[in-house]
mmCIF file of C-alpha atoms and ligand atoms in Angstrom:
data_model
loop_
_atom_site.group_PDB
_atom_site.id
_atom_site.type_symbol
_atom_site.label_atom_id
_atom_site.label_comp_id
_atom_site.label_asym_id
_atom_site.label_seq_id
_atom_site.Cartn_x
_atom_site.Cartn_y
_atom_site.Cartn_z
ATOM 1 C CA MET A 1 -3.378 30.793 -35.610
ATOM 2 C CA ALA A 2 -1.389 32.554 -32.397
ATOM 3 C CA GLY A 3 0.775 35.003 -32.816
ATOM 4 C CA ARG A 4 1.198 33.774 -37.018
ATOM 5 C CA GLY A 5 1.025 37.695 -37.233
ATOM 6 C CA LEU A 6 4.234 38.235 -35.821
ATOM 7 C CA LEU A 7 5.976 36.535 -38.257
ATOM 8 C CA MET A 8 7.391 38.966 -40.108
ATOM 9 C CA SER A 9 8.897 37.087 -43.510
ATOM 10 C CA ASN A 10 12.776 38.591 -44.312
ATOM 11 C CA PRO A 11 12.406 41.595 -46.720
ATOM 12 C CA ASP A 12 13.725 39.569 -50.870
ATOM 13 C CA PRO A 13 17.495 40.282 -51.253
ATOM 14 C CA THR A 14 17.904 42.654 -54.143
ATOM 15 C CA LEU A 15 17.202 45.157 -52.338
ATOM 16 C CA PRO A 16 18.602 47.994 -51.302
ATOM 17 C CA ALA A 17 21.221 46.835 -48.306
ATOM 18 C CA ASP A 18 19.496 49.842 -46.408
ATOM 19 C CA ASP A 19 16.388 48.894 -46.912
ATOM 20 C CA ARG A 20 16.569 45.813 -45.833
ATOM 21 C CA ARG A 21 18.510 46.899 -43.118
ATOM 22 C CA TYR A 22 15.891 48.955 -41.820
ATOM 23 C CA HIS A 23 12.690 47.353 -43.391
ATOM 24 C CA ARG A 24 10.777 45.829 -39.588
ATOM 25 C CA GLN A 25 11.409 49.696 -38.768
ATOM 26 C CA ARG A 26 10.545 49.994 -42.527
ATOM 27 C CA ILE A 27 7.021 48.291 -42.707
ATOM 28 C CA LEU A 28 5.510 49.885 -39.378
ATOM 29 C CA PRO A 29 2.209 51.813 -40.255
ATOM 30 C CA PHE A 30 3.839 55.695 -38.876
ATOM 31 C CA VAL A 31 7.066 55.333 -40.396
ATOM 32 C CA GLY A 32 6.485 53.883 -43.543
ATOM 33 C CA ALA A 33 9.730 54.917 -46.483
ATOM 34 C CA GLU A 34 9.004 58.736 -46.191
ATOM 35 C CA GLY A 35 9.500 58.021 -42.368
ATOM 36 C CA GLN A 36 12.353 56.027 -42.592
ATOM 37 C CA ARG A 37 13.608 57.941 -45.600
ATOM 38 C CA SER A 38 13.318 61.077 -42.747
ATOM 39 C CA ILE A 39 15.724 59.005 -40.362
ATOM 40 C CA ARG A 40 18.244 58.203 -42.599
ATOM 41 C CA SER A 41 18.471 62.475 -43.328
ATOM 42 C CA SER A 42 17.958 63.318 -39.256
ATOM 43 C CA HIS A 43 20.814 64.555 -37.111
ATOM 44 C CA ALA A 44 20.252 63.567 -33.322
ATOM 45 C CA MET A 45 22.604 65.256 -30.169
ATOM 46 C CA ILE A 46 22.841 64.447 -27.565
ATOM 47 C CA VAL A 47 24.045 65.875 -24.440
ATOM 48 C CA GLY A 48 25.149 64.351 -21.547
ATOM 49 C CA VAL A 49 26.447 60.136 -22.377
ATOM 50 C CA GLY A 50 25.988 58.726 -18.584
ATOM 51 C CA ALA A 51 23.288 56.171 -18.168
ATOM 52 C CA LEU A 52 20.669 57.157 -20.327
ATOM 53 C CA GLY A 53 22.356 58.727 -23.301
ATOM 54 C CA CYS A 54 24.809 55.648 -23.665
ATOM 55 C CA GLN A 55 21.199 53.781 -24.436
ATOM 56 C CA ILE A 56 19.029 56.232 -26.477
ATOM 57 C CA ALA A 57 22.759 56.890 -28.732
ATOM 58 C CA ASP A 58 22.421 52.826 -28.731
ATOM 59 C CA LEU A 59 18.335 53.188 -29.457
ATOM 60 C CA LEU A 60 19.009 56.121 -32.432
ATOM 61 C CA VAL A 61 21.780 54.267 -33.979
ATOM 62 C CA ARG A 62 20.819 50.984 -34.616
ATOM 63 C CA ALA A 63 17.446 52.927 -35.847
ATOM 64 C CA GLY A 64 19.542 54.868 -38.857
ATOM 65 C CA VAL A 65 19.604 58.604 -37.717
ATOM 66 C CA GLY A 66 21.516 59.753 -40.316
ATOM 67 C CA THR A 67 24.279 62.048 -38.182
ATOM 68 C CA LEU A 68 24.670 61.894 -34.286
ATOM 69 C CA THR A 69 26.026 63.825 -32.856
ATOM 70 C CA PHE A 70 26.541 63.224 -28.395
ATOM 71 C CA ILE A 71 29.057 65.890 -26.079
ATOM 72 C CA ASP A 72 29.778 64.526 -22.262
ATOM 73 C CA ARG A 73 32.741 65.849 -20.205
ATOM 74 C CA ASP A 74 33.480 62.235 -18.132
ATOM 75 C CA VAL A 75 35.607 59.529 -18.851
ATOM 76 C CA VAL A 76 34.125 56.294 -17.970
ATOM 77 C CA GLU A 77 34.290 54.635 -14.422
ATOM 78 C CA LEU A 78 33.859 51.050 -13.078
ATOM 79 C CA THR A 79 30.277 52.333 -10.863
ATOM 80 C CA ASN A 80 28.718 53.355 -15.137
ATOM 81 C CA LEU A 81 29.197 49.489 -16.175
ATOM 82 C CA GLN A 82 26.126 48.660 -14.218
ATOM 83 C CA ARG A 83 23.754 50.359 -16.634
ATOM 84 C CA GLN A 84 25.740 52.827 -19.312
ATOM 85 C CA CYS A 85 25.247 49.788 -21.602
ATOM 86 C CA LEU A 86 28.341 50.893 -24.633
ATOM 87 C CA PHE A 87 30.702 50.982 -21.742
ATOM 88 C CA THR A 88 33.166 47.976 -20.619
ATOM 89 C CA GLU A 89 35.258 46.424 -18.334
ATOM 90 C CA GLU A 90 37.977 47.994 -20.351
ATOM 91 C CA ASP A 91 37.253 51.227 -20.840
ATOM 92 C CA ALA A 92 36.925 51.583 -17.289
ATOM 93 C CA ALA A 93 40.017 50.029 -17.243
ATOM 94 C CA CYS A 94 41.750 52.609 -19.097
ATOM 95 C CA GLY A 95 39.670 55.403 -18.173
ATOM 96 C CA ARG A 96 39.205 56.165 -21.865
ATOM 97 C CA PRO A 97 37.009 58.944 -22.390
ATOM 98 C CA LYS A 98 33.002 58.446 -22.308
ATOM 99 C CA VAL A 99 32.538 59.764 -26.235
ATOM 100 C CA GLU A 100 35.634 57.387 -27.350
ATOM 101 C CA ALA A 101 34.527 54.788 -25.438
ATOM 102 C CA ALA A 102 30.932 55.127 -27.367
ATOM 103 C CA ARG A 103 31.396 55.730 -31.106
ATOM 104 C CA ARG A 104 34.187 53.055 -30.304
ATOM 105 C CA ARG A 105 31.164 50.755 -29.621
ATOM 106 C CA LEU A 106 28.575 53.216 -32.003
ATOM 107 C CA GLU A 107 30.324 52.826 -35.639
ATOM 108 C CA ILE A 108 30.318 48.975 -34.788
ATOM 109 C CA VAL A 109 26.617 49.556 -34.508
ATOM 110 C CA ASN A 110 26.594 50.179 -37.493
ATOM 111 C CA SER A 111 28.726 52.144 -39.536
ATOM 112 C CA GLY A 112 25.737 53.675 -42.209
ATOM 113 C CA VAL A 113 25.974 56.260 -39.415
ATOM 114 C CA ARG A 114 28.328 59.824 -39.349
ATOM 115 C CA LEU A 115 28.807 59.591 -35.422
ATOM 116 C CA GLN A 116 30.211 63.817 -33.801
ATOM 117 C CA PRO A 117 32.016 62.884 -30.375
ATOM 118 C CA VAL A 118 32.247 66.418 -28.497
ATOM 119 C CA ALA A 119 34.611 66.215 -25.289
ATOM 120 C CA ALA A 120 33.379 68.633 -23.511
ATOM 121 C CA ASP A 121 32.125 70.256 -20.872
ATOM 122 C CA PHE A 122 28.340 71.024 -21.419
ATOM 123 C CA CYS A 123 27.785 75.323 -19.810
ATOM 124 C CA ALA A 124 26.209 78.496 -20.689
ATOM 125 C CA ARG A 125 29.726 79.081 -22.129
ATOM 126 C CA ASN A 126 30.164 76.845 -25.294
ATOM 127 C CA ALA A 127 26.296 75.944 -25.856
ATOM 128 C CA LEU A 128 25.970 78.259 -28.740
ATOM 129 C CA GLN A 129 28.872 77.498 -30.163
ATOM 130 C CA LEU A 130 28.398 73.597 -30.857
ATOM 131 C CA VAL A 131 25.155 73.252 -31.067
ATOM 132 C CA THR A 132 26.336 75.697 -34.081
ATOM 133 C CA GLN A 133 29.359 73.881 -35.028
ATOM 134 C CA ALA A 134 27.248 70.518 -34.488
ATOM 135 C CA ARG A 135 24.103 72.634 -37.895
ATOM 136 C CA ALA A 136 27.044 73.197 -39.825
ATOM 137 C CA VAL A 137 27.429 69.228 -40.193
ATOM 138 C CA ALA A 138 23.989 69.071 -40.880
ATOM 139 C CA PRO A 139 20.838 70.701 -39.792
ATOM 140 C CA LEU A 140 19.980 69.439 -36.550
ATOM 141 C CA GLY A 141 16.820 67.955 -35.847
ATOM 142 C CA VAL A 142 15.941 67.722 -31.991
ATOM 143 C CA LEU A 143 18.200 67.647 -28.529
ATOM 144 C CA LEU A 144 17.797 65.171 -26.176
ATOM 145 C CA ASP A 145 18.798 65.364 -22.948
ATOM 146 C CA GLY A 146 20.619 62.641 -21.517
ATOM 147 C CA THR A 147 22.256 64.341 -18.633
ATOM 148 C CA ASP A 148 21.598 63.959 -14.279
ATOM 149 C CA ASN A 149 21.329 68.030 -12.668
ATOM 150 C CA PHE A 150 18.978 70.176 -13.281
ATOM 151 C CA GLU A 151 21.113 73.604 -14.044
ATOM 152 C CA THR A 152 22.145 71.745 -17.630
ATOM 153 C CA ARG A 153 18.389 70.175 -17.831
ATOM 154 C CA TYR A 154 17.061 74.243 -18.246
ATOM 155 C CA LEU A 155 20.307 75.541 -20.286
ATOM 156 C CA LEU A 156 19.082 72.443 -22.400
ATOM 157 C CA ASN A 157 15.620 74.096 -22.465
ATOM 158 C CA ASP A 158 16.841 78.147 -22.661
ATOM 159 C CA LEU A 159 19.272 76.543 -26.284
ATOM 160 C CA ALA A 160 15.811 74.824 -27.576
ATOM 161 C CA VAL A 161 13.578 77.701 -27.262
ATOM 162 C CA ARG A 162 15.887 80.662 -28.293
ATOM 163 C CA GLU A 163 16.712 78.484 -31.000
ATOM 164 C CA GLY A 164 13.565 76.970 -32.321
ATOM 165 C CA LEU A 165 14.190 73.342 -30.970
ATOM 166 C CA PRO A 166 12.344 70.015 -29.980
ATOM 167 C CA TYR A 167 14.158 69.137 -26.955
ATOM 168 C CA VAL A 168 13.644 65.661 -24.555
ATOM 169 C CA TYR A 169 14.040 65.242 -21.722
ATOM 170 C CA GLY A 170 15.104 61.712 -19.091
ATOM 171 C CA GLY A 171 15.247 61.495 -15.853
ATOM 172 C CA ALA A 172 15.598 58.716 -14.147
ATOM 173 C CA ILE A 173 15.935 57.389 -9.852
ATOM 174 C CA GLY A 174 15.875 54.718 -8.259
ATOM 175 C CA ALA A 175 12.879 52.823 -9.980
ATOM 176 C CA ARG A 176 11.478 56.256 -11.479
ATOM 177 C CA ALA A 177 12.348 56.882 -15.234
ATOM 178 C CA MET A 178 10.265 60.439 -16.283
ATOM 179 C CA ALA A 179 10.107 61.907 -19.863
ATOM 180 C CA ALA A 180 8.614 64.637 -21.893
ATOM 181 C CA THR A 181 8.747 66.401 -25.121
ATOM 182 C CA PHE A 182 9.102 69.560 -25.243
ATOM 183 C CA ARG A 183 8.501 70.593 -28.899
ATOM 184 C CA ALA A 184 9.765 75.095 -29.383
ATOM 185 C CA ALA A 185 6.481 75.371 -30.668
ATOM 186 C CA ALA A 186 4.796 79.034 -30.395
ATOM 187 C CA GLU A 187 1.574 77.542 -28.016
ATOM 188 C CA ALA A 188 4.008 74.392 -26.370
ATOM 189 C CA PRO A 189 5.327 74.060 -23.234
ATOM 190 C CA CYS A 190 8.713 73.810 -22.309
ATOM 191 C CA LEU A 191 10.259 72.584 -18.963
ATOM 192 C CA ARG A 192 10.348 75.707 -16.714
ATOM 193 C CA CYS A 193 6.261 75.913 -17.498
ATOM 194 C CA VAL A 194 5.843 71.919 -16.345
ATOM 195 C CA PHE A 195 9.400 72.804 -13.655
ATOM 196 C CA PRO A 196 9.613 76.524 -13.053
ATOM 197 C CA GLU A 197 12.385 76.152 -10.684
ATOM 198 C CA ALA A 198 15.283 74.213 -9.455
ATOM 199 C CA PRO A 199 14.923 72.596 -6.425
ATOM 200 C CA ALA A 200 17.426 73.630 -3.703
ATOM 201 C CA PRO A 201 20.700 72.044 -4.150
ATOM 202 C CA GLY A 202 20.499 69.116 -1.359
ATOM 203 C CA SER A 203 16.871 68.897 -1.318
ATOM 204 C CA GLN A 204 16.389 66.453 -3.726
ATOM 205 C CA PRO A 205 18.129 62.786 -3.910
ATOM 206 C CA THR A 206 20.653 61.917 -7.172
ATOM 207 C CA CYS A 207 21.913 59.476 -8.241
ATOM 208 C CA ASP A 208 25.075 59.226 -6.317
ATOM 209 C CA THR A 209 23.858 59.368 -3.570
ATOM 210 C CA ALA A 210 20.045 57.565 -4.566
ATOM 211 C CA GLY A 211 20.923 55.161 -6.464
ATOM 212 C CA VAL A 212 19.656 53.932 -9.385
ATOM 213 C CA LEU A 213 17.703 50.479 -11.363
ATOM 214 C CA GLY A 214 19.522 50.001 -15.047
ATOM 215 C CA PRO A 215 15.413 48.643 -16.112
ATOM 216 C CA ALA A 216 14.612 52.431 -15.041
ATOM 217 C CA VAL A 217 17.086 54.266 -17.458
ATOM 218 C CA SER A 218 15.781 51.513 -20.105
ATOM 219 C CA MET A 219 12.495 52.636 -20.019
ATOM 220 C CA ALA A 220 13.248 56.235 -19.870
ATOM 221 C CA ALA A 221 15.488 56.255 -22.767
ATOM 222 C CA ALA A 222 13.279 54.282 -24.374
ATOM 223 C CA TRP A 223 11.208 56.671 -24.581
ATOM 224 C CA GLN A 224 13.306 59.845 -24.876
ATOM 225 C CA ALA A 225 14.341 57.670 -28.074
ATOM 226 C CA SER A 226 10.285 56.666 -28.903
ATOM 227 C CA MET A 227 9.763 59.964 -28.975
ATOM 228 C CA ALA A 228 13.212 61.822 -30.749
ATOM 229 C CA ILE A 229 12.756 59.186 -34.488
ATOM 230 C CA ARG A 230 8.360 60.395 -34.210
ATOM 231 C CA LEU A 231 10.313 63.913 -34.060
ATOM 232 C CA LEU A 232 12.736 63.296 -36.794
ATOM 233 C CA CYS A 233 9.215 61.240 -39.041
ATOM 234 C CA GLY A 234 8.077 64.615 -39.093
ATOM 235 C CA ASN A 235 5.624 63.262 -37.184
ATOM 236 C CA VAL A 236 4.663 65.096 -33.819
ATOM 237 C CA ALA A 237 2.155 64.106 -31.194
ATOM 238 C CA GLY A 238 -0.436 66.384 -30.752
ATOM 239 C CA GLU A 239 -1.134 66.559 -27.082
ATOM 240 C CA ALA A 240 2.135 67.541 -24.147
ATOM 241 C CA LEU A 241 2.248 64.810 -22.177
ATOM 242 C CA LEU A 242 4.813 63.842 -19.700
ATOM 243 C CA HIS A 243 5.553 59.837 -18.716
ATOM 244 C CA ASP A 244 6.178 59.072 -14.977
ATOM 245 C CA ALA A 245 7.135 55.485 -14.437
ATOM 246 C CA ASP A 246 8.211 53.084 -11.859
ATOM 247 C CA VAL A 247 9.512 49.919 -12.907
ATOM 248 C CA TRP A 248 10.290 48.474 -8.591
ATOM 249 C CA GLU A 249 6.082 49.441 -8.331
ATOM 250 C CA GLY A 250 4.672 48.394 -12.071
ATOM 251 C CA THR A 251 2.658 51.728 -11.245
ATOM 252 C CA SER A 252 2.837 54.514 -14.339
ATOM 253 C CA ARG A 253 0.661 57.755 -14.908
ATOM 254 C CA THR A 254 1.242 60.244 -18.450
ATOM 255 C CA VAL A 255 0.402 64.258 -16.812
ATOM 256 C CA ARG A 256 -0.841 66.368 -19.886
ATOM 257 C CA MET A 257 1.972 70.058 -20.380
ATOM 258 C CA ARG A 258 0.471 72.614 -20.329
ATOM 259 C CA ARG A 259 2.285 76.226 -21.448
ATOM 260 C CA ALA A 260 2.381 78.480 -18.279
ATOM 261 C CA PRO A 261 2.467 81.597 -19.089
ATOM 262 C CA ASP A 262 4.354 83.115 -16.370
ATOM 263 C CA CYS A 263 6.217 80.345 -16.906
ATOM 264 C CA PRO A 264 10.517 82.209 -16.109
ATOM 265 C CA CYS A 265 12.032 80.781 -19.492
ATOM 266 C CA CYS A 266 9.808 80.748 -22.204
ATOM 267 C CA GLY A 267 6.559 82.926 -20.463
ATOM 268 C CA ARG A 268 5.977 87.669 -21.304
ATOM 269 C CA ARG A 269 9.020 87.645 -18.150
ATOM 270 C CA GLY A 270 10.962 85.383 -18.793
ATOM 271 C CA SER A 271 13.943 85.148 -19.559
ATOM 272 C CA LEU A 272 17.098 82.259 -20.310
ATOM 273 C CA GLU A 273 19.389 83.346 -17.653
ATOM 274 C CA PHE A 274 21.188 80.062 -18.058
ATOM 275 C CA LEU A 275 22.506 80.557 -21.136
ATOM 276 C CA ASP A 276 22.920 84.485 -19.850
ATOM 277 C CA ALA A 277 24.914 82.367 -17.349
ATOM 278 C CA ILE A 278 28.285 83.427 -19.164
ATOM 279 C CA GLY A 279 30.465 84.935 -17.356
ATOM 280 C CA GLU A 280 28.915 84.532 -14.248
ATOM 281 C CA GLY A 281 31.025 83.936 -11.256
ATOM 282 C CA ARG A 282 29.810 80.580 -9.388
ATOM 283 C CA VAL A 283 33.005 78.771 -8.836
ATOM 284 C CA ALA A 284 36.811 80.535 -8.170
ATOM 285 C CA LEU A 285 40.323 79.145 -7.881
ATOM 286 C CA CYS A 286 40.266 79.166 -3.311
ATOM 287 C CA GLY A 287 44.118 78.548 -2.573
ATOM 288 C CA SER A 288 46.044 76.502 -4.288
ATOM 289 C CA ASP A 289 44.224 72.467 -4.331
ATOM 290 C CA ALA A 290 41.213 74.285 -4.208
ATOM 291 C CA VAL A 291 37.519 74.940 -5.464
ATOM 292 C CA GLN A 292 34.909 77.783 -4.514
ATOM 293 C CA VAL A 293 31.578 76.454 -6.648
ATOM 294 C CA TRP A 294 28.245 78.391 -5.394
ATOM 295 C CA PRO A 295 24.954 77.326 -6.655
ATOM 296 C CA ARG A 296 23.212 79.292 -9.370
ATOM 297 C CA GLY A 297 20.929 82.580 -8.296
ATOM 298 C CA GLY A 298 21.859 81.328 -4.132
ATOM 299 C CA VAL A 299 19.354 79.238 -2.629
ATOM 300 C CA ALA A 300 16.552 80.010 -1.213
ATOM 301 C CA GLY A 301 16.556 79.963 2.351
ATOM 302 C CA MET A 302 19.750 77.843 4.523
ATOM 303 C CA LEU A 303 21.052 73.651 3.375
ATOM 304 C CA ASP A 304 19.447 71.719 6.490
ATOM 305 C CA LEU A 305 23.586 69.820 6.481
ATOM 306 C CA LYS A 306 22.189 67.357 8.323
ATOM 307 C CA THR A 307 19.464 66.133 5.748
ATOM 308 C CA LEU A 308 22.641 66.281 3.286
ATOM 309 C CA ALA A 309 25.119 64.888 5.667
ATOM 310 C CA THR A 310 22.285 61.730 5.675
ATOM 311 C CA ARG A 311 22.188 61.177 2.128
ATOM 312 C CA LEU A 312 25.448 61.573 1.416
ATOM 313 C CA ALA A 313 26.402 58.900 3.964
ATOM 314 C CA SER A 314 25.987 55.984 0.805
ATOM 315 C CA GLY A 315 28.483 57.600 -1.180
ATOM 316 C CA GLY A 316 31.573 58.031 1.256
ATOM 317 C CA GLU A 317 32.606 59.331 4.051
ATOM 318 C CA VAL A 318 30.859 61.859 5.985
ATOM 319 C CA ALA A 319 31.586 64.470 8.852
ATOM 320 C CA ALA A 320 28.849 66.748 9.988
ATOM 321 C CA THR A 321 28.968 70.660 11.603
ATOM 322 C CA ALA A 322 26.768 72.814 12.412
ATOM 323 C CA LEU A 323 28.521 74.874 10.470
ATOM 324 C CA MET A 324 29.406 72.503 7.013
ATOM 325 C CA VAL A 325 29.443 69.149 6.351
ATOM 326 C CA ARG A 326 33.056 67.659 5.494
ATOM 327 C CA PHE A 327 31.852 64.755 2.502
ATOM 328 C CA LYS A 328 34.909 62.869 1.113
ATOM 329 C CA PRO A 329 33.320 61.159 -1.669
ATOM 330 C CA ALA A 330 34.145 56.659 -2.465
ATOM 331 C CA GLU A 331 35.982 57.880 -5.845
ATOM 332 C CA GLY A 332 37.477 60.454 -7.869
ATOM 333 C CA GLY A 333 39.858 61.681 -4.140
ATOM 334 C CA LEU A 334 38.184 65.014 -3.934
ATOM 335 C CA GLU A 335 36.516 66.093 -0.598
ATOM 336 C CA MET A 336 33.683 68.817 -0.222
ATOM 337 C CA SER A 337 32.585 70.596 2.658
ATOM 338 C CA LEU A 338 29.050 72.155 1.603
ATOM 339 C CA PHE A 339 27.838 75.229 3.482
ATOM 340 C CA ALA A 340 24.754 75.677 4.553
ATOM 341 C CA ASP A 341 24.227 78.725 2.338
ATOM 342 C CA GLY A 342 24.673 76.131 -0.769
ATOM 343 C CA ARG A 343 28.369 77.349 -0.987
ATOM 344 C CA ALA A 344 30.725 74.461 -1.747
ATOM 345 C CA ILE A 345 34.890 74.589 -1.587
ATOM 346 C CA VAL A 346 36.059 71.361 -4.147
ATOM 347 C CA LYS A 347 39.607 70.108 -2.835
ATOM 348 C CA GLY A 348 42.021 68.197 -4.398
ATOM 349 C CA THR A 349 42.163 70.139 -7.968
ATOM 350 C CA ARG A 350 41.981 72.883 -9.668
ATOM 351 C CA ASP A 351 40.202 72.620 -12.311
ATOM 352 C CA GLU A 352 37.224 74.107 -12.477
ATOM 353 C CA ALA A 353 34.790 71.976 -13.911
ATOM 354 C CA LYS A 354 35.983 69.915 -12.640
ATOM 355 C CA ALA A 355 34.145 70.664 -9.021
ATOM 356 C CA ARG A 356 31.706 72.376 -11.228
ATOM 357 C CA ALA A 357 31.234 68.509 -12.148
ATOM 358 C CA ALA A 358 31.595 66.790 -8.395
ATOM 359 C CA TYR A 359 29.035 69.206 -7.124
ATOM 360 C CA ALA A 360 25.775 68.257 -9.606
ATOM 361 C CA LYS A 361 26.777 65.419 -8.641
ATOM 362 C CA TYR A 362 26.874 65.523 -4.880
ATOM 363 C CA VAL A 363 24.461 67.813 -4.618
ATOM 364 C CA GLY A 364 22.197 68.433 -6.952
ATOM 365 C CA VAL A 365 22.058 71.879 -8.930
HETATM 366 ZN ZN1 LIG B 1 7.979 77.587 -21.055
#
């Protein structure tokens, strides 16, 4: 009979509760009882609890990871609710920190998972310390990317290479979703073998200027969570594959990734430049109510201010001159002055992390 094979029998009521709870996952031949035990004793760390991070956290907590550490610096805003599935209108109304709102939701989804929320701005100064703290709770099996900018991704990649931790990359913009696992194994590529350099600031759309479709996020997060569960089961894929799909057009492709001998990170003369950038003068207070932000390592050539102004127009008020673009985001009460050398002055705050976050959000690196 059609579909009969899909009918699920109820598990034996005499089984322990844990076995019943994860029955549908445990009976998968590629998970099995042993894989399920591995998942239950595992520890995953998600950096960024935005669109991707919310969905990955939900999937991993339901799958029964033993411990979940999740890190984010932001508070919930109304514009997050379109795609950040752990948050509610109440979280946005009271401006609850994302990690706190996520913890409240996740602990009622699965009380058997140890949740480790960390309200922090993940950066070169604290990245190693955050991993050390997480490892003190339980050995760490995987780092998951819930971020939205290249700087943090490259930092995560440096951290993964240094610590020998698998890193699961993901990204979503517009209707496009991408994901890949970088295993930190001797012959395996790292993120920068595939994407050696960050695009010039302002040259690429960001979710805040170009928008993002909720299902594109779900696609990327589903890949990431599957890859993480597979790693945590001890079931490691042989080939390094990059998945890339457009959920609006319904198209997808898979690209085989290779290690690059001259990779700027894991190659012969490579260095962990993003992790080693501690104390670099990228951000400085500027006057009484502004912070100056520089793009990391300068910009190759000058920014095209006209293109940047056009792209920013959907995210707030823009006034452009030949030398500068002044941009007032629709929310947050900040004003940014962007210069052709990639520098920005962020007015309306003395908080360096907030200024850097606004730069990453709107300029893109
Ligand atoms: Zn590499």
